[in-house]
PDB file of C-alpha atoms in Angstrom:
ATOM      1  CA  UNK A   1      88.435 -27.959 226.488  1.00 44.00           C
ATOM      2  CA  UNK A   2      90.381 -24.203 226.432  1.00 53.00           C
ATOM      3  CA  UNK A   3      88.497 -21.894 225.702  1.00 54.00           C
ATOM      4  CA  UNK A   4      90.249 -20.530 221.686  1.00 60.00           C
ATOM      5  CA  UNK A   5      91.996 -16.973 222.228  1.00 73.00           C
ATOM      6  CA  UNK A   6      91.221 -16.365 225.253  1.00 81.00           C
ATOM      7  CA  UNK A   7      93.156 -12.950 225.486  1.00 84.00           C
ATOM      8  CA  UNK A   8      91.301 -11.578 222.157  1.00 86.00           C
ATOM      9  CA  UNK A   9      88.409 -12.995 223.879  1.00 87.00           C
ATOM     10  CA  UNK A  10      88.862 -11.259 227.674  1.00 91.00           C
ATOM     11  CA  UNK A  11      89.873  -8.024 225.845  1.00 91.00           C
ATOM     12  CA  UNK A  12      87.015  -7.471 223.298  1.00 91.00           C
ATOM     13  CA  UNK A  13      84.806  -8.929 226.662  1.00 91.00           C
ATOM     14  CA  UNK A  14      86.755  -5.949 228.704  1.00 93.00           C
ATOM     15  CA  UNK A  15      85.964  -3.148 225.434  1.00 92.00           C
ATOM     16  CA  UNK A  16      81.851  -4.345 225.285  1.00 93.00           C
ATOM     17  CA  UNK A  17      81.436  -3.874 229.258  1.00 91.00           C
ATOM     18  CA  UNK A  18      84.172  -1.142 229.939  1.00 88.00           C
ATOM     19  CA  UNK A  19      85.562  -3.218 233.190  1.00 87.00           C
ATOM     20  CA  UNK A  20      88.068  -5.263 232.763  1.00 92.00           C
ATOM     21  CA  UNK A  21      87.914  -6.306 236.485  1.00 89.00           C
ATOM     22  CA  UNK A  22      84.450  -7.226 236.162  1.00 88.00           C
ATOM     23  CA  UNK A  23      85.077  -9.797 233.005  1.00 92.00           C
ATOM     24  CA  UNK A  24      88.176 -11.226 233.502  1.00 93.00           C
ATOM     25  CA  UNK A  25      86.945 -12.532 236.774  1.00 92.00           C
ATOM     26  CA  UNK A  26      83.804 -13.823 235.233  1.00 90.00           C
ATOM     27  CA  UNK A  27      85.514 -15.438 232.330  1.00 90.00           C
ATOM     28  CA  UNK A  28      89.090 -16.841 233.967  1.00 92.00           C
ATOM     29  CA  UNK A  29      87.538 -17.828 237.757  1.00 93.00           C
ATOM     30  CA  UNK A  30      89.201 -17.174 240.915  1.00 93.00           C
ATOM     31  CA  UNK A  31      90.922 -13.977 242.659  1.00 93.00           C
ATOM     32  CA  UNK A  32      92.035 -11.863 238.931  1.00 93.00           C
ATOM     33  CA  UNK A  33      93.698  -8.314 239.129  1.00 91.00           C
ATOM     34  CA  UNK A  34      92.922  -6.926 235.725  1.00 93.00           C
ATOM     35  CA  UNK A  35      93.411  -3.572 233.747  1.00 92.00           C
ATOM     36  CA  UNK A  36      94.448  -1.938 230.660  1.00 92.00           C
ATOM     37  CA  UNK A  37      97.928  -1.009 230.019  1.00 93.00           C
ATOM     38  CA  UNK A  38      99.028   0.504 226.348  1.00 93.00           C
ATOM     39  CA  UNK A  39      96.064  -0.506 224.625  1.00 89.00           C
ATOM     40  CA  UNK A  40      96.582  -4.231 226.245  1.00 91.00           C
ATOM     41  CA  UNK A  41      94.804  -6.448 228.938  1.00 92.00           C
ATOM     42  CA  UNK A  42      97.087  -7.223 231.872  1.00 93.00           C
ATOM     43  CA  UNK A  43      95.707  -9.542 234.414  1.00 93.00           C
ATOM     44  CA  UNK A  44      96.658 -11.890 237.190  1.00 92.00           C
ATOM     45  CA  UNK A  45      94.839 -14.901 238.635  1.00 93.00           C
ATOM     46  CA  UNK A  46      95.203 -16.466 241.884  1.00 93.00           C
ATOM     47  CA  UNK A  47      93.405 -19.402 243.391  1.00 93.00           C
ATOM     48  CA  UNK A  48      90.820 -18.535 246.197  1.00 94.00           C
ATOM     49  CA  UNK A  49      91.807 -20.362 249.504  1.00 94.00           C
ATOM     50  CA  UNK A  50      89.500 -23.098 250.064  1.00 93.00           C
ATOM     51  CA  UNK A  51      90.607 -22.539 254.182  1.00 95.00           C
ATOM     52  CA  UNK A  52      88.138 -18.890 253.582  1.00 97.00           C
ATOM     53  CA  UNK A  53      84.326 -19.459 253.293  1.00 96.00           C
ATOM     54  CA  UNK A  54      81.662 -16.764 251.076  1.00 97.00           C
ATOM     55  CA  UNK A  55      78.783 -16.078 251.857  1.00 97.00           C
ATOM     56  CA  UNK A  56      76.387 -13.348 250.139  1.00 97.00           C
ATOM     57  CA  UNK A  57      74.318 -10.569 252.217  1.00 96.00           C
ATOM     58  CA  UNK A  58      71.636  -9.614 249.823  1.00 95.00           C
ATOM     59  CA  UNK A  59      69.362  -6.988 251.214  1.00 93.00           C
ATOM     60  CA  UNK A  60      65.964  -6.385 249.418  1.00 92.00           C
ATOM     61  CA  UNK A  61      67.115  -2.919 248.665  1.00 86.00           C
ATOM     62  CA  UNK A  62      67.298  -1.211 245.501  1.00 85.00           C
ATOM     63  CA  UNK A  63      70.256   0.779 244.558  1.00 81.00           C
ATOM     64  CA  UNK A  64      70.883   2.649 241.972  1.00 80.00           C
ATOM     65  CA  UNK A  65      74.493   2.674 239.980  1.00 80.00           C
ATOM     66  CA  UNK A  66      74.437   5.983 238.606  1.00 81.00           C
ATOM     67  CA  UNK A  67      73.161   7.557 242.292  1.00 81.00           C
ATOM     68  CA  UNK A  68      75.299   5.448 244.332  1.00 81.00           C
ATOM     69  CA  UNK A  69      78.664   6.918 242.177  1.00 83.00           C
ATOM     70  CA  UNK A  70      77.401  10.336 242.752  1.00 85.00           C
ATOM     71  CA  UNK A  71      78.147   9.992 246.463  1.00 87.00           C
ATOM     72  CA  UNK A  72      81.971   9.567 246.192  1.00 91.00           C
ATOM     73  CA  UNK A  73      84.230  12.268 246.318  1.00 93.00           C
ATOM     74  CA  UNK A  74      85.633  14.172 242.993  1.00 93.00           C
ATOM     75  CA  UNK A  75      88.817  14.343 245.209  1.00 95.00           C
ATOM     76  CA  UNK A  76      90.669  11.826 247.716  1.00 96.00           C
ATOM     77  CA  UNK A  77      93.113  12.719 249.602  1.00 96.00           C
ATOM     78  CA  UNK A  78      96.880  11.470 249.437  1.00 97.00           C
ATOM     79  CA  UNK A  79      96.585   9.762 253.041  1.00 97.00           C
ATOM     80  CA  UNK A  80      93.337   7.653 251.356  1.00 96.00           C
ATOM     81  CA  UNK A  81      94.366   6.730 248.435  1.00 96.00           C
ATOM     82  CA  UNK A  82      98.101   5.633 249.915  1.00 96.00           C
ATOM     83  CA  UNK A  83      96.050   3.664 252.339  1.00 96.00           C
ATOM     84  CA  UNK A  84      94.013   1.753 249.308  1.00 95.00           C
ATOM     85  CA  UNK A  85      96.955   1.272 247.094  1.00 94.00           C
ATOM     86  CA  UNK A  86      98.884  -0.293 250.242  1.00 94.00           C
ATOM     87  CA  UNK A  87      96.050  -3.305 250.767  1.00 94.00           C
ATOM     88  CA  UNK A  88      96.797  -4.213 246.689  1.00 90.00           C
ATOM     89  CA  UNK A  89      99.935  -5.671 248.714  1.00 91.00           C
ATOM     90  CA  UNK A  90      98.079  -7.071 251.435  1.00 95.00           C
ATOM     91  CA  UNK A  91      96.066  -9.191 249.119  1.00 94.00           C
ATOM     92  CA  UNK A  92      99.572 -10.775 247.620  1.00 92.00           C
ATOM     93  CA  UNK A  93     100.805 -11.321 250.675  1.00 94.00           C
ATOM     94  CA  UNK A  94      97.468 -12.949 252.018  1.00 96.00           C
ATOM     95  CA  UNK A  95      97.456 -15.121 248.835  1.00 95.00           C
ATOM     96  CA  UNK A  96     101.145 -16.292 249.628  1.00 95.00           C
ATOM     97  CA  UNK A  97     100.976 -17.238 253.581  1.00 95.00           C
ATOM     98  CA  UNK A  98      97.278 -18.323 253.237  1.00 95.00           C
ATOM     99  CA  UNK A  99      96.804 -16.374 256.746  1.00 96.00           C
ATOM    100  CA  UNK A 100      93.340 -15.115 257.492  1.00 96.00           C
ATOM    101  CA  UNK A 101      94.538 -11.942 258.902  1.00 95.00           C
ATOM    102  CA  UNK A 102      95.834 -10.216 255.971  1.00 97.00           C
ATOM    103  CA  UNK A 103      92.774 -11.329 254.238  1.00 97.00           C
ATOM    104  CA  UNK A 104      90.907  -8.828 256.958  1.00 96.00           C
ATOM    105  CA  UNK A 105      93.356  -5.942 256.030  1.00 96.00           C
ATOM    106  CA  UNK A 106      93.377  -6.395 252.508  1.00 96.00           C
ATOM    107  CA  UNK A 107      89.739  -5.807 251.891  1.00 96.00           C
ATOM    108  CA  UNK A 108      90.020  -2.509 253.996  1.00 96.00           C
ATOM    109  CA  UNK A 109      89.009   0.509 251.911  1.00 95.00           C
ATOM    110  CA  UNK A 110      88.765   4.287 252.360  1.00 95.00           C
ATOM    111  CA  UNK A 111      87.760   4.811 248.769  1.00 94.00           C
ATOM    112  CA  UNK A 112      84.052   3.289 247.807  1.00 91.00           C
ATOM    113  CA  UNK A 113      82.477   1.264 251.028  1.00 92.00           C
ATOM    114  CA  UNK A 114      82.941   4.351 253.805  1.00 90.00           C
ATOM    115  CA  UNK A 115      80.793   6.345 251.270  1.00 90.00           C
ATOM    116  CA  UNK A 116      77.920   3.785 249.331  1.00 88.00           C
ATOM    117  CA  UNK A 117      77.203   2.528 252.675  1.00 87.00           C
ATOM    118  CA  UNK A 118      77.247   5.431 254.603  1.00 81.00           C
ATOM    119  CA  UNK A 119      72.911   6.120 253.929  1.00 77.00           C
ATOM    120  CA  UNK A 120      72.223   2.582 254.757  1.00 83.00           C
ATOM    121  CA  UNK A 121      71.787   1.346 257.953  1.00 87.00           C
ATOM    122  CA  UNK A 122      71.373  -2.037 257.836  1.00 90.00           C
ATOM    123  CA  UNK A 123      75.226  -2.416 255.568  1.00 92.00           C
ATOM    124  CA  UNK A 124      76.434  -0.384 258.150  1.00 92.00           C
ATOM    125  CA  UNK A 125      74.937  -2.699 260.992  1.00 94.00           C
ATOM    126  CA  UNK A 126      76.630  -6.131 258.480  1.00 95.00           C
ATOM    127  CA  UNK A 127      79.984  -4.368 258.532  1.00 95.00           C
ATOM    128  CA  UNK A 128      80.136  -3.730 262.135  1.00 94.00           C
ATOM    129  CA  UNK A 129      78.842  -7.233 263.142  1.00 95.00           C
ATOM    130  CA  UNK A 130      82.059  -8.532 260.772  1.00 96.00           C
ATOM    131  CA  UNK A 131      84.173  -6.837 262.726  1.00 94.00           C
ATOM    132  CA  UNK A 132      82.936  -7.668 265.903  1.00 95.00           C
ATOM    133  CA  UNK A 133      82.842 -10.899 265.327  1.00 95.00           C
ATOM    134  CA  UNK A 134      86.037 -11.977 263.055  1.00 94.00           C
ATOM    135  CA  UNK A 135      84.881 -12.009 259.693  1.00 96.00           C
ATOM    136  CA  UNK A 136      85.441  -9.723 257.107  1.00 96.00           C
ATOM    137  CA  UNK A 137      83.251  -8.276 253.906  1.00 96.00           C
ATOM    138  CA  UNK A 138      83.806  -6.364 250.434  1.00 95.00           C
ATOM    139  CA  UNK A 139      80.679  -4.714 249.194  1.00 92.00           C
ATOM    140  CA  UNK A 140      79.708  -5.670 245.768  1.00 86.00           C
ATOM    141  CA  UNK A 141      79.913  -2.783 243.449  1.00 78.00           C
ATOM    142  CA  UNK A 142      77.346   0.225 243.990  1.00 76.00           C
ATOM    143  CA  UNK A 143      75.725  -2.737 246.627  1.00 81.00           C
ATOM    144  CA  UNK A 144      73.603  -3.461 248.568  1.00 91.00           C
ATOM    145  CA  UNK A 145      75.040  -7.005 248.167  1.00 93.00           C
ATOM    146  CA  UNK A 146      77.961  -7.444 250.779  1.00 95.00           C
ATOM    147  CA  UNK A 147      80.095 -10.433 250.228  1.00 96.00           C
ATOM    148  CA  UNK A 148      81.731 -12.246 253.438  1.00 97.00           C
ATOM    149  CA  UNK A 149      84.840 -13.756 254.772  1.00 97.00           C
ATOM    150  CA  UNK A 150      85.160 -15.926 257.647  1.00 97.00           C
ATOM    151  CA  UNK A 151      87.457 -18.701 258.300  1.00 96.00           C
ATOM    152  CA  UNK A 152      86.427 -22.224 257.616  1.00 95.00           C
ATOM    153  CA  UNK A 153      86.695 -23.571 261.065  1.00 95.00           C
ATOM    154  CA  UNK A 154      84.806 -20.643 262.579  1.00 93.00           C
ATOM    155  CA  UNK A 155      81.767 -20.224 260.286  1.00 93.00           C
ATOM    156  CA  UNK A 156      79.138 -22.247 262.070  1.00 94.00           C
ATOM    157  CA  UNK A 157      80.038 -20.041 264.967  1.00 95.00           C
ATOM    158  CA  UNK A 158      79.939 -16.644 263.309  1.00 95.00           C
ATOM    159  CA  UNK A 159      76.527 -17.502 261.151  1.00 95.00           C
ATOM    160  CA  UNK A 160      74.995 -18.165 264.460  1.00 95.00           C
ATOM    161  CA  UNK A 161      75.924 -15.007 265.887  1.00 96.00           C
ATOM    162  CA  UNK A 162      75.264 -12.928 262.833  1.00 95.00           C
ATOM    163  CA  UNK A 163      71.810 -14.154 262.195  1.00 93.00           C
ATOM    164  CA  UNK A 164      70.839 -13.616 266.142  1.00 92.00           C
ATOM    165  CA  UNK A 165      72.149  -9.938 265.929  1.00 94.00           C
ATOM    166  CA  UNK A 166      71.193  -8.624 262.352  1.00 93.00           C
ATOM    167  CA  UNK A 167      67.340  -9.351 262.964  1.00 89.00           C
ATOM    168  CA  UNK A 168      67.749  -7.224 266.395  1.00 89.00           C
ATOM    169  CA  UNK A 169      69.247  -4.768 264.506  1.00 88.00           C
ATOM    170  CA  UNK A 170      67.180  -4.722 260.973  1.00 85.00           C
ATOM    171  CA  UNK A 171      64.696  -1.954 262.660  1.00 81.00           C
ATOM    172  CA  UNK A 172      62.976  -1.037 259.317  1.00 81.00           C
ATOM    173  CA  UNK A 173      62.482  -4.977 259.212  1.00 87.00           C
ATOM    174  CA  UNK A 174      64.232  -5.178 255.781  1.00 90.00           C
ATOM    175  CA  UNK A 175      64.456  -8.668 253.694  1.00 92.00           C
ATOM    176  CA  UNK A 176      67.403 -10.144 252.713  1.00 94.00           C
ATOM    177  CA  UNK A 177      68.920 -13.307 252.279  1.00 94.00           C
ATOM    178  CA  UNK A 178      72.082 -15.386 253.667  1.00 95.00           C
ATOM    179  CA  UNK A 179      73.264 -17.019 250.350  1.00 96.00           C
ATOM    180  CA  UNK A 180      76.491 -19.688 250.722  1.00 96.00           C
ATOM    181  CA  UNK A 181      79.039 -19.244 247.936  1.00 96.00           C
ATOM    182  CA  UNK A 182      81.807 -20.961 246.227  1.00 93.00           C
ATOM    183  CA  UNK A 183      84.585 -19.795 244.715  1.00 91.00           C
ATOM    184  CA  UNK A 184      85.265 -20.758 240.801  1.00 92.00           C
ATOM    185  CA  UNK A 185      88.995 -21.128 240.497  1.00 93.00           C
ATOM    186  CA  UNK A 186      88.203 -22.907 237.148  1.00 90.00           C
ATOM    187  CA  UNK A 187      86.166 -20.001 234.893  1.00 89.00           C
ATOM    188  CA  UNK A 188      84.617 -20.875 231.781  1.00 84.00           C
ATOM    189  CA  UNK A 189      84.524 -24.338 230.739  1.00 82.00           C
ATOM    190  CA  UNK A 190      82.992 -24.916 226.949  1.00 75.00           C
ATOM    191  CA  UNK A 191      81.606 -28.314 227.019  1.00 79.00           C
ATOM    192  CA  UNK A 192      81.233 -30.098 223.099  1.00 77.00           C
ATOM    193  CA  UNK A 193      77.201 -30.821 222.352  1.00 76.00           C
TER     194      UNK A 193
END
């Protein structure tokens, strides 16, 4: 059944963990823009194509939060942040023709990745492989997690190639994992006991 006041719920959710684009998400399911407005939550959900497939990159690397924020700027410029406020568009317009490409432009981003993956070698190796061969990623957070896109009909295609490549290029022979991912368009469901 619903879950009971949900906004008092997502808000006071959004207050305890100070990102309200980090619970809304985990509370409502699928694709959620969220922030605070006048002392209010404001958020928007969309359903996650099911024509896009997810998979996680998860690198046995540890990185820390705290050091990881340290390495972005104090200051952006005007060109960089017109360039990450333009792909908030993208991602409408990728949700409303359902076409793959603006799903590769929306996830661009000038502000976070360029920087927290910059020391890294082997995210830096992931992102160009996406790239190169049509699929696209979002680092999670502070990382090292990546999460990917590709296209339904070409993932067999583009796991083959990735696997063959990364292990050529993982010289310091780091671990990680290939994890397949669904999207929850559903969120929270509270089941009676």
């Amino acid at each position: 059944f619903p879950v009971p006041n949900t906004d008092r719920i997502l808000y006071e959710l959004a207050m305890i963990e100070g990102h309200p684009d980090n619970t809304t998400p985990a509370l409502m399911g699928g694709f959620v823009f969220s922030y605070f407005h006048n002392g209010k939550l404001i958020y928007f959900k969309e359903k996650f194509p099911s024509f896009v497939n997810l998979h996680l990159f998860i690198p046995q690397i540890e990185v820390s939060t705290n050091d990881s924020r340290k390495k972005l700027p104090e200051v952006y410029s005007t060109e960089d942040l017109i360039f990450n406020m333009s792909r908030i568009a993208t991602w409408l317009q990728f949700f409303k023709t359902k076409e793959f490409f603006h799903l590769e432009r929306a996830v661009e981003d000038k502000m976070h990745t360029p920087y927290r993956i910059k020391p890294l070698p082997l995210l830096n190796s992931v992102r160009d492989l996406c790239k190169n061969l049509g699929a696209s990623f979002t680092l999670s957070g502070s990382g090292p997690t990546m999460l990917i896109y590709t296209e339904k009909k070409s993932e067999k295609k583009f796991l083959d190639k990735f696997q063959s490549e990364i292990s050529k290029k993982n010289k310091t022979n780091i671990a990680y994992t290939i994890q397949k991912v669904e999207p929850d368009n559903t969120g929270l469901i509270l089941k009676e006991t």
